[in-house]
């Protein structure tokens, strides 16, 4: 149980392209989804939190116009990196969790998307 | 500010050589401490949640324990397939980190046959 699918697993594209990453909870309804970024040999850095049907809450320093998040249903959230540049190259990971802000249920993670901008 | 410190940064064991990983934390109020395993190029895989001091959880060769200041992940008779990065994360009861996980830097475990 608690399977989270993330697609695509790898993207290579030219600078200026917009890239959309999908995150789906396959066997449970995810009230809350999270988007993280991970640099090589570093831990996970939270980018934003989204609750189904609400606007995402972005962490300090994360550009909301650059990283567009949509959480239109209880099983799907998308992250769109708009006009991507080489400095946006990274490993992006989503997670999903039952319950809203106060929930202490575990987050379940997707397998990540390796984004490379040329 | 929540802080999570994991030690050691890297641990190399021989197959069958038991050991422990440490996760020290500072939070204003703990709502949960989570252990994850992460393989290279993959997302973290959930292992355990501990909610209160004194609690213990076990799964195969892994056992997680919790005190008011730290958590240990004990690995008994490890096998090469246990090689991975182990991440610890805390969930704060309030403040600016409310509802969010704060991760440690992880311990890279390598088990040699």
PDB file of C-alpha atoms in Angstrom:
ATOM      1  CA  UNK A   1       0.000   0.000   0.000  1.00  0.00           C
ATOM      2  CA  UNK A   2       0.817   3.744  -0.083  1.00  0.00           C
ATOM      3  CA  UNK A   3       2.288   3.813  -3.578  1.00  0.00           C
ATOM      4  CA  UNK A   4       3.221   7.126  -5.165  1.00  0.00           C
ATOM      5  CA  UNK A   5       4.060   7.253  -8.853  1.00  0.00           C
ATOM      6  CA  UNK A   6       6.091  10.098 -10.363  1.00  0.00           C
ATOM      7  CA  UNK A   7       6.490  10.700 -14.084  1.00  0.00           C
ATOM      8  CA  UNK A   8       8.690  11.184 -16.002  1.00  0.00           C
ATOM      9  CA  UNK A   9      11.700   9.696 -14.273  1.00  0.00           C
ATOM     10  CA  UNK A  10      14.141  11.635 -16.424  1.00  0.00           C
ATOM     11  CA  UNK A  11      13.909  14.726 -18.610  1.00  0.00           C
ATOM     12  CA  UNK A  12      16.578  16.337 -20.763  1.00  0.00           C
ATOM     13  CA  UNK A  13      15.572  19.528 -22.548  1.00  0.00           C
ATOM     14  CA  UNK A  14      16.810  22.819 -23.885  1.00  0.00           C
ATOM     15  CA  UNK A  15      17.008  26.042 -21.900  1.00  0.00           C
ATOM     16  CA  UNK A  16      13.760  28.021 -22.050  1.00  0.00           C
ATOM     17  CA  UNK A  17      11.532  24.951 -22.194  1.00  0.00           C
ATOM     18  CA  UNK A  18       8.743  24.376 -19.678  1.00  0.00           C
ATOM     19  CA  UNK A  19       8.630  20.937 -18.083  1.00  0.00           C
ATOM     20  CA  UNK A  20       5.697  19.299 -16.316  1.00  0.00           C
ATOM     21  CA  UNK A  21       6.169  16.571 -13.701  1.00  0.00           C
ATOM     22  CA  UNK A  22       3.247  14.463 -12.476  1.00  0.00           C
ATOM     23  CA  UNK A  23       2.820  12.897  -9.062  1.00  0.00           C
ATOM     24  CA  UNK A  24       0.044  10.375  -8.454  1.00  0.00           C
ATOM     25  CA  UNK A  25      -1.025   8.511  -5.342  1.00  0.00           C
ATOM     26  CA  UNK A  26      -2.100   5.134  -6.701  1.00  0.00           C
ATOM     27  CA  UNK A  27      -3.836   3.462  -3.789  1.00  0.00           C
ATOM     28  CA  UNK A  28      -4.860   6.218  -1.394  1.00  0.00           C
ATOM     29  CA  UNK A  29      -6.340   9.684  -1.456  1.00  0.00           C
ATOM     30  CA  UNK A  30      -3.641  12.241  -0.772  1.00  0.00           C
ATOM     31  CA  UNK A  31      -5.072  15.289   0.888  1.00  0.00           C
ATOM     32  CA  UNK A  32      -1.646  16.863   0.983  1.00  0.00           C
ATOM     33  CA  UNK A  33       1.241  16.591  -1.457  1.00  0.00           C
ATOM     34  CA  UNK A  34       4.742  17.978  -1.169  1.00  0.00           C
ATOM     35  CA  UNK A  35       7.424  18.843  -3.677  1.00  0.00           C
ATOM     36  CA  UNK A  36      11.110  18.567  -2.797  1.00  0.00           C
ATOM     37  CA  UNK A  37      14.377  19.247  -4.520  1.00  0.00           C
ATOM     38  CA  UNK A  38      17.505  17.249  -3.775  1.00  0.00           C
ATOM     39  CA  UNK A  39      21.044  18.250  -4.677  1.00  0.00           C
ATOM     40  CA  UNK A  40      23.818  15.650  -5.029  1.00  0.00           C
ATOM     41  CA  UNK A  41      24.785  14.131  -1.700  1.00  0.00           C
ATOM     42  CA  UNK A  42      22.415  16.484   0.105  1.00  0.00           C
ATOM     43  CA  UNK A  43      19.164  15.942   1.923  1.00  0.00           C
ATOM     44  CA  UNK A  44      15.716  16.887   0.709  1.00  0.00           C
ATOM     45  CA  UNK A  45      14.765  20.558   0.502  1.00  0.00           C
ATOM     46  CA  UNK A  46      11.043  21.301   0.695  1.00  0.00           C
ATOM     47  CA  UNK A  47       9.858  23.548  -2.112  1.00  0.00           C
ATOM     48  CA  UNK A  48       6.122  23.706  -1.550  1.00  0.00           C
ATOM     49  CA  UNK A  49       3.112  22.105   0.093  1.00  0.00           C
ATOM     50  CA  UNK A  50      -0.210  21.704  -1.648  1.00  0.00           C
ATOM     51  CA  UNK A  51      -3.602  20.703  -0.343  1.00  0.00           C
ATOM     52  CA  UNK A  52      -6.198  19.433  -2.778  1.00  0.00           C
ATOM     53  CA  UNK A  53      -8.274  22.264  -4.176  1.00  0.00           C
ATOM     54  CA  UNK A  54      -6.153  25.006  -2.589  1.00  0.00           C
ATOM     55  CA  UNK A  55      -3.255  27.139  -3.718  1.00  0.00           C
ATOM     56  CA  UNK A  56       0.175  25.765  -2.914  1.00  0.00           C
ATOM     57  CA  UNK A  57       2.234  27.198  -0.068  1.00  0.00           C
ATOM     58  CA  UNK A  58       5.790  27.884  -1.159  1.00  0.00           C
ATOM     59  CA  UNK A  59       8.882  27.872   1.042  1.00  0.00           C
ATOM     60  CA  UNK A  60      10.927  31.013   1.402  1.00  0.00           C
ATOM     61  CA  UNK A  61      13.160  31.578  -1.606  1.00  0.00           C
ATOM     62  CA  UNK A  62      11.142  29.395  -3.992  1.00  0.00           C
ATOM     63  CA  UNK A  63       9.722  31.355  -6.922  1.00  0.00           C
ATOM     64  CA  UNK A  64       6.044  30.546  -7.296  1.00  0.00           C
ATOM     65  CA  UNK A  65       5.959  31.869 -10.862  1.00  0.00           C
ATOM     66  CA  UNK A  66       8.872  29.620 -11.774  1.00  0.00           C
ATOM     67  CA  UNK A  67       7.555  26.468 -10.123  1.00  0.00           C
ATOM     68  CA  UNK A  68       3.830  26.169 -10.779  1.00  0.00           C
ATOM     69  CA  UNK A  69       2.003  23.599  -8.678  1.00  0.00           C
ATOM     70  CA  UNK A  70      -1.474  22.262  -9.307  1.00  0.00           C
ATOM     71  CA  UNK A  71      -3.279  19.813  -7.016  1.00  0.00           C
ATOM     72  CA  UNK A  72      -6.601  19.429  -8.751  1.00  0.00           C
ATOM     73  CA  UNK A  73      -7.588  16.047  -7.349  1.00  0.00           C
ATOM     74  CA  UNK A  74      -6.895  13.805  -4.364  1.00  0.00           C
ATOM     75  CA  UNK A  75      -4.639  11.608  -6.479  1.00  0.00           C
ATOM     76  CA  UNK A  76      -2.750  14.002  -8.730  1.00  0.00           C
ATOM     77  CA  UNK A  77      -0.403  16.934  -8.283  1.00  0.00           C
ATOM     78  CA  UNK A  78       1.746  18.497 -10.978  1.00  0.00           C
ATOM     79  CA  UNK A  79       4.867  20.647 -10.849  1.00  0.00           C
ATOM     80  CA  UNK A  80       5.645  22.748 -13.910  1.00  0.00           C
ATOM     81  CA  UNK A  81       9.100  24.274 -14.170  1.00  0.00           C
ATOM     82  CA  UNK A  82       8.546  27.251 -16.428  1.00  0.00           C
ATOM     83  CA  UNK A  83      11.227  28.556 -18.793  1.00  0.00           C
ATOM     84  CA  UNK A  84      13.765  26.198 -17.290  1.00  0.00           C
ATOM     85  CA  UNK A  85      17.446  27.161 -17.184  1.00  0.00           C
ATOM     86  CA  UNK A  86      20.548  25.104 -16.401  1.00  0.00           C
ATOM     87  CA  UNK A  87      20.451  26.164 -12.737  1.00  0.00           C
ATOM     88  CA  UNK A  88      17.056  24.425 -12.456  1.00  0.00           C
ATOM     89  CA  UNK A  89      18.708  21.097 -13.194  1.00  0.00           C
ATOM     90  CA  UNK A  90      18.170  18.881 -10.168  1.00  0.00           C
ATOM     91  CA  UNK A  91      16.402  15.844  -8.728  1.00  0.00           C
ATOM     92  CA  UNK A  92      12.768  16.671  -7.958  1.00  0.00           C
ATOM     93  CA  UNK A  93      10.781  14.387  -5.659  1.00  0.00           C
ATOM     94  CA  UNK A  94       7.124  14.473  -4.700  1.00  0.00           C
ATOM     95  CA  UNK A  95       5.425  12.955  -1.699  1.00  0.00           C
ATOM     96  CA  UNK A  96       1.850  12.362  -0.673  1.00  0.00           C
ATOM     97  CA  UNK A  97       0.195  12.092   2.710  1.00  0.00           C
ATOM     98  CA  UNK A  98      -3.173  11.402   4.207  1.00  0.00           C
ATOM     99  CA  UNK A  99      -4.606  14.251   6.246  1.00  0.00           C
ATOM    100  CA  UNK A 100      -4.177  18.007   6.125  1.00  0.00           C
ATOM    101  CA  UNK A 101      -1.686  20.333   7.793  1.00  0.00           C
ATOM    102  CA  UNK A 102      -1.816  18.867  11.277  1.00  0.00           C
ATOM    103  CA  UNK A 103      -1.597  15.233  10.219  1.00  0.00           C
ATOM    104  CA  UNK A 104       1.246  13.126  11.633  1.00  0.00           C
ATOM    105  CA  UNK A 105       0.837  10.382   9.074  1.00  0.00           C
ATOM    106  CA  UNK A 106       4.003   9.488   7.130  1.00  0.00           C
ATOM    107  CA  UNK A 107       4.734  10.984   3.752  1.00  0.00           C
ATOM    108  CA  UNK A 108       5.158   8.484   0.923  1.00  0.00           C
ATOM    109  CA  UNK A 109       7.536   9.444  -1.839  1.00  0.00           C
ATOM    110  CA  UNK A 110       7.690   9.010  -5.575  1.00  0.00           C
ATOM    111  CA  UNK A 111      10.863   7.832  -7.269  1.00  0.00           C
ATOM    112  CA  UNK A 112      11.856  11.311  -8.357  1.00  0.00           C
ATOM    113  CA  UNK A 113      12.476  13.086 -11.647  1.00  0.00           C
ATOM    114  CA  UNK A 114      15.988  13.861 -12.828  1.00  0.00           C
ATOM    115  CA  UNK A 115      15.758  17.150 -14.720  1.00  0.00           C
ATOM    116  CA  UNK A 116      18.684  18.201 -16.910  1.00  0.00           C
ATOM    117  CA  UNK A 117      18.530  21.537 -18.736  1.00  0.00           C
ATOM    118  CA  UNK A 118      21.066  22.003 -21.522  1.00  0.00           C
TER     119      UNK A 118
ATOM    120  CA  UNK B   1      14.415  26.286  14.567  1.00  0.00           C
ATOM    121  CA  UNK B   2      14.144  22.520  14.167  1.00  0.00           C
ATOM    122  CA  UNK B   3      17.423  20.692  13.839  1.00  0.00           C
ATOM    123  CA  UNK B   4      18.125  17.085  12.900  1.00  0.00           C
ATOM    124  CA  UNK B   5      21.659  15.716  12.981  1.00  0.00           C
ATOM    125  CA  UNK B   6      22.525  12.231  11.828  1.00  0.00           C
ATOM    126  CA  UNK B   7      25.721  10.349  12.600  1.00  0.00           C
ATOM    127  CA  UNK B   8      27.875   8.932  11.307  1.00  0.00           C
ATOM    128  CA  UNK B   9      27.810  10.488   7.829  1.00  0.00           C
ATOM    129  CA  UNK B  10      28.971   7.188   6.382  1.00  0.00           C
ATOM    130  CA  UNK B  11      29.236   3.691   7.817  1.00  0.00           C
ATOM    131  CA  UNK B  12      30.942   0.700   6.263  1.00  0.00           C
ATOM    132  CA  UNK B  13      30.112  -2.723   7.699  1.00  0.00           C
ATOM    133  CA  UNK B  14      30.941  -6.288   6.920  1.00  0.00           C
ATOM    134  CA  UNK B  15      28.010  -8.572   6.262  1.00  0.00           C
ATOM    135  CA  UNK B  16      26.691  -9.777   9.608  1.00  0.00           C
ATOM    136  CA  UNK B  17      28.326  -6.953  11.596  1.00  0.00           C
ATOM    137  CA  UNK B  18      25.556  -5.278  13.621  1.00  0.00           C
ATOM    138  CA  UNK B  19      25.625  -1.533  14.301  1.00  0.00           C
ATOM    139  CA  UNK B  20      23.475   1.537  14.994  1.00  0.00           C
ATOM    140  CA  UNK B  21      22.749   4.817  13.265  1.00  0.00           C
ATOM    141  CA  UNK B  22      21.987   7.909  15.332  1.00  0.00           C
ATOM    142  CA  UNK B  23      19.511  10.740  14.777  1.00  0.00           C
ATOM    143  CA  UNK B  24      19.643  13.636  17.256  1.00  0.00           C
ATOM    144  CA  UNK B  25      16.885  16.214  17.089  1.00  0.00           C
ATOM    145  CA  UNK B  26      15.814  19.544  18.520  1.00  0.00           C
ATOM    146  CA  UNK B  27      12.183  20.538  18.102  1.00  0.00           C
ATOM    147  CA  UNK B  28       9.778  22.562  20.190  1.00  0.00           C
ATOM    148  CA  UNK B  29       7.288  19.713  20.188  1.00  0.00           C
ATOM    149  CA  UNK B  30       7.626  16.341  18.467  1.00  0.00           C
ATOM    150  CA  UNK B  31       4.627  15.015  16.575  1.00  0.00           C
ATOM    151  CA  UNK B  32       6.539  12.195  14.961  1.00  0.00           C
ATOM    152  CA  UNK B  33       9.977  10.962  13.950  1.00  0.00           C
ATOM    153  CA  UNK B  34      10.285   9.147  10.648  1.00  0.00           C
ATOM    154  CA  UNK B  35      12.945   6.854   9.221  1.00  0.00           C
ATOM    155  CA  UNK B  36      13.356   6.424   5.480  1.00  0.00           C
ATOM    156  CA  UNK B  37      15.680   4.448   3.260  1.00  0.00           C
ATOM    157  CA  UNK B  38      16.857   5.992  -0.018  1.00  0.00           C
ATOM    158  CA  UNK B  39      18.576   4.074  -2.788  1.00  0.00           C
ATOM    159  CA  UNK B  40      20.650   5.995  -5.396  1.00  0.00           C
ATOM    160  CA  UNK B  41      18.457   7.718  -7.978  1.00  0.00           C
ATOM    161  CA  UNK B  42      15.245   6.828  -6.112  1.00  0.00           C
ATOM    162  CA  UNK B  43      12.858   8.542  -3.743  1.00  0.00           C
ATOM    163  CA  UNK B  44      12.882   7.771  -0.011  1.00  0.00           C
ATOM    164  CA  UNK B  45      11.112   4.604   1.070  1.00  0.00           C
ATOM    165  CA  UNK B  46       9.163   4.815   4.338  1.00  0.00           C
ATOM    166  CA  UNK B  47      10.420   2.530   7.108  1.00  0.00           C
ATOM    167  CA  UNK B  48       9.078   3.603  10.527  1.00  0.00           C
ATOM    168  CA  UNK B  49       7.217   6.268  12.450  1.00  0.00           C
ATOM    169  CA  UNK B  50       7.877   6.800  16.162  1.00  0.00           C
ATOM    170  CA  UNK B  51       5.553   9.093  18.086  1.00  0.00           C
ATOM    171  CA  UNK B  52       6.692   9.086  21.703  1.00  0.00           C
ATOM    172  CA  UNK B  53       9.781   8.427  23.824  1.00  0.00           C
ATOM    173  CA  UNK B  54      10.208   4.765  24.658  1.00  0.00           C
ATOM    174  CA  UNK B  55       8.513   3.574  21.508  1.00  0.00           C
ATOM    175  CA  UNK B  56      10.205   0.876  19.410  1.00  0.00           C
ATOM    176  CA  UNK B  57       9.429  -0.476  15.950  1.00  0.00           C
ATOM    177  CA  UNK B  58      10.936  -3.481  14.143  1.00  0.00           C
ATOM    178  CA  UNK B  59      11.036  -4.659  10.553  1.00  0.00           C
ATOM    179  CA  UNK B  60      13.228  -7.566   9.515  1.00  0.00           C
ATOM    180  CA  UNK B  61      16.824  -6.639  10.462  1.00  0.00           C
ATOM    181  CA  UNK B  62      15.932  -3.068  11.445  1.00  0.00           C
ATOM    182  CA  UNK B  63      14.806  -1.752  14.806  1.00  0.00           C
ATOM    183  CA  UNK B  64      14.089   1.897  15.558  1.00  0.00           C
ATOM    184  CA  UNK B  65      13.994   3.375  19.042  1.00  0.00           C
ATOM    185  CA  UNK B  66      13.155   6.853  20.349  1.00  0.00           C
ATOM    186  CA  UNK B  67      14.123   8.957  23.349  1.00  0.00           C
ATOM    187  CA  UNK B  68      13.325  12.609  24.070  1.00  0.00           C
ATOM    188  CA  UNK B  69      16.488  13.744  22.282  1.00  0.00           C
ATOM    189  CA  UNK B  70      17.432  11.089  19.765  1.00  0.00           C
ATOM    190  CA  UNK B  71      16.501   8.043  17.789  1.00  0.00           C
ATOM    191  CA  UNK B  72      18.557   5.008  16.896  1.00  0.00           C
ATOM    192  CA  UNK B  73      18.218   2.711  13.931  1.00  0.00           C
ATOM    193  CA  UNK B  74      19.743  -0.628  14.891  1.00  0.00           C
ATOM    194  CA  UNK B  75      20.768  -2.957  12.094  1.00  0.00           C
ATOM    195  CA  UNK B  76      21.220  -6.583  13.106  1.00  0.00           C
ATOM    196  CA  UNK B  77      23.321  -8.909  10.947  1.00  0.00           C
ATOM    197  CA  UNK B  78      23.147  -6.619   7.896  1.00  0.00           C
ATOM    198  CA  UNK B  79      23.265  -7.914   4.347  1.00  0.00           C
ATOM    199  CA  UNK B  80      24.662  -6.163   1.227  1.00  0.00           C
ATOM    200  CA  UNK B  81      21.093  -5.334   0.148  1.00  0.00           C
ATOM    201  CA  UNK B  82      20.761  -3.143   3.231  1.00  0.00           C
ATOM    202  CA  UNK B  83      23.253  -0.730   1.646  1.00  0.00           C
ATOM    203  CA  UNK B  84      21.492   2.626   1.159  1.00  0.00           C
ATOM    204  CA  UNK B  85      21.224   6.112   2.607  1.00  0.00           C
ATOM    205  CA  UNK B  86      19.088   6.193   5.736  1.00  0.00           C
ATOM    206  CA  UNK B  87      17.243   9.430   6.405  1.00  0.00           C
ATOM    207  CA  UNK B  88      15.691  10.626   9.633  1.00  0.00           C
ATOM    208  CA  UNK B  89      13.021  13.342   9.690  1.00  0.00           C
ATOM    209  CA  UNK B  90      11.007  15.056  12.416  1.00  0.00           C
ATOM    210  CA  UNK B  91       7.533  16.555  12.362  1.00  0.00           C
ATOM    211  CA  UNK B  92       7.114  19.567  14.641  1.00  0.00           C
ATOM    212  CA  UNK B  93       4.016  20.181  16.723  1.00  0.00           C
ATOM    213  CA  UNK B  94       3.977  23.881  15.932  1.00  0.00           C
ATOM    214  CA  UNK B  95       5.870  26.994  14.847  1.00  0.00           C
ATOM    215  CA  UNK B  96       6.928  27.794  11.323  1.00  0.00           C
ATOM    216  CA  UNK B  97       7.724  24.137  10.634  1.00  0.00           C
ATOM    217  CA  UNK B  98       4.227  22.946  11.516  1.00  0.00           C
ATOM    218  CA  UNK B  99       3.121  20.139   9.235  1.00  0.00           C
ATOM    219  CA  UNK B 100       6.492  19.907   7.480  1.00  0.00           C
ATOM    220  CA  UNK B 101       9.243  17.356   7.775  1.00  0.00           C
ATOM    221  CA  UNK B 102      12.749  18.477   8.710  1.00  0.00           C
ATOM    222  CA  UNK B 103      15.282  16.001   7.370  1.00  0.00           C
ATOM    223  CA  UNK B 104      18.729  15.106   8.586  1.00  0.00           C
ATOM    224  CA  UNK B 105      21.604  14.816   6.133  1.00  0.00           C
ATOM    225  CA  UNK B 106      21.445  11.049   6.128  1.00  0.00           C
ATOM    226  CA  UNK B 107      23.837   8.184   6.860  1.00  0.00           C
ATOM    227  CA  UNK B 108      25.287   6.340   3.884  1.00  0.00           C
ATOM    228  CA  UNK B 109      25.457   2.668   4.828  1.00  0.00           C
ATOM    229  CA  UNK B 110      27.617   0.271   2.842  1.00  0.00           C
ATOM    230  CA  UNK B 111      27.564  -3.434   3.706  1.00  0.00           C
ATOM    231  CA  UNK B 112      30.335  -5.509   2.193  1.00  0.00           C
ATOM    232  CA  UNK B 113      29.867  -9.250   1.528  1.00  0.00           C
TER     233      UNK B 113
END
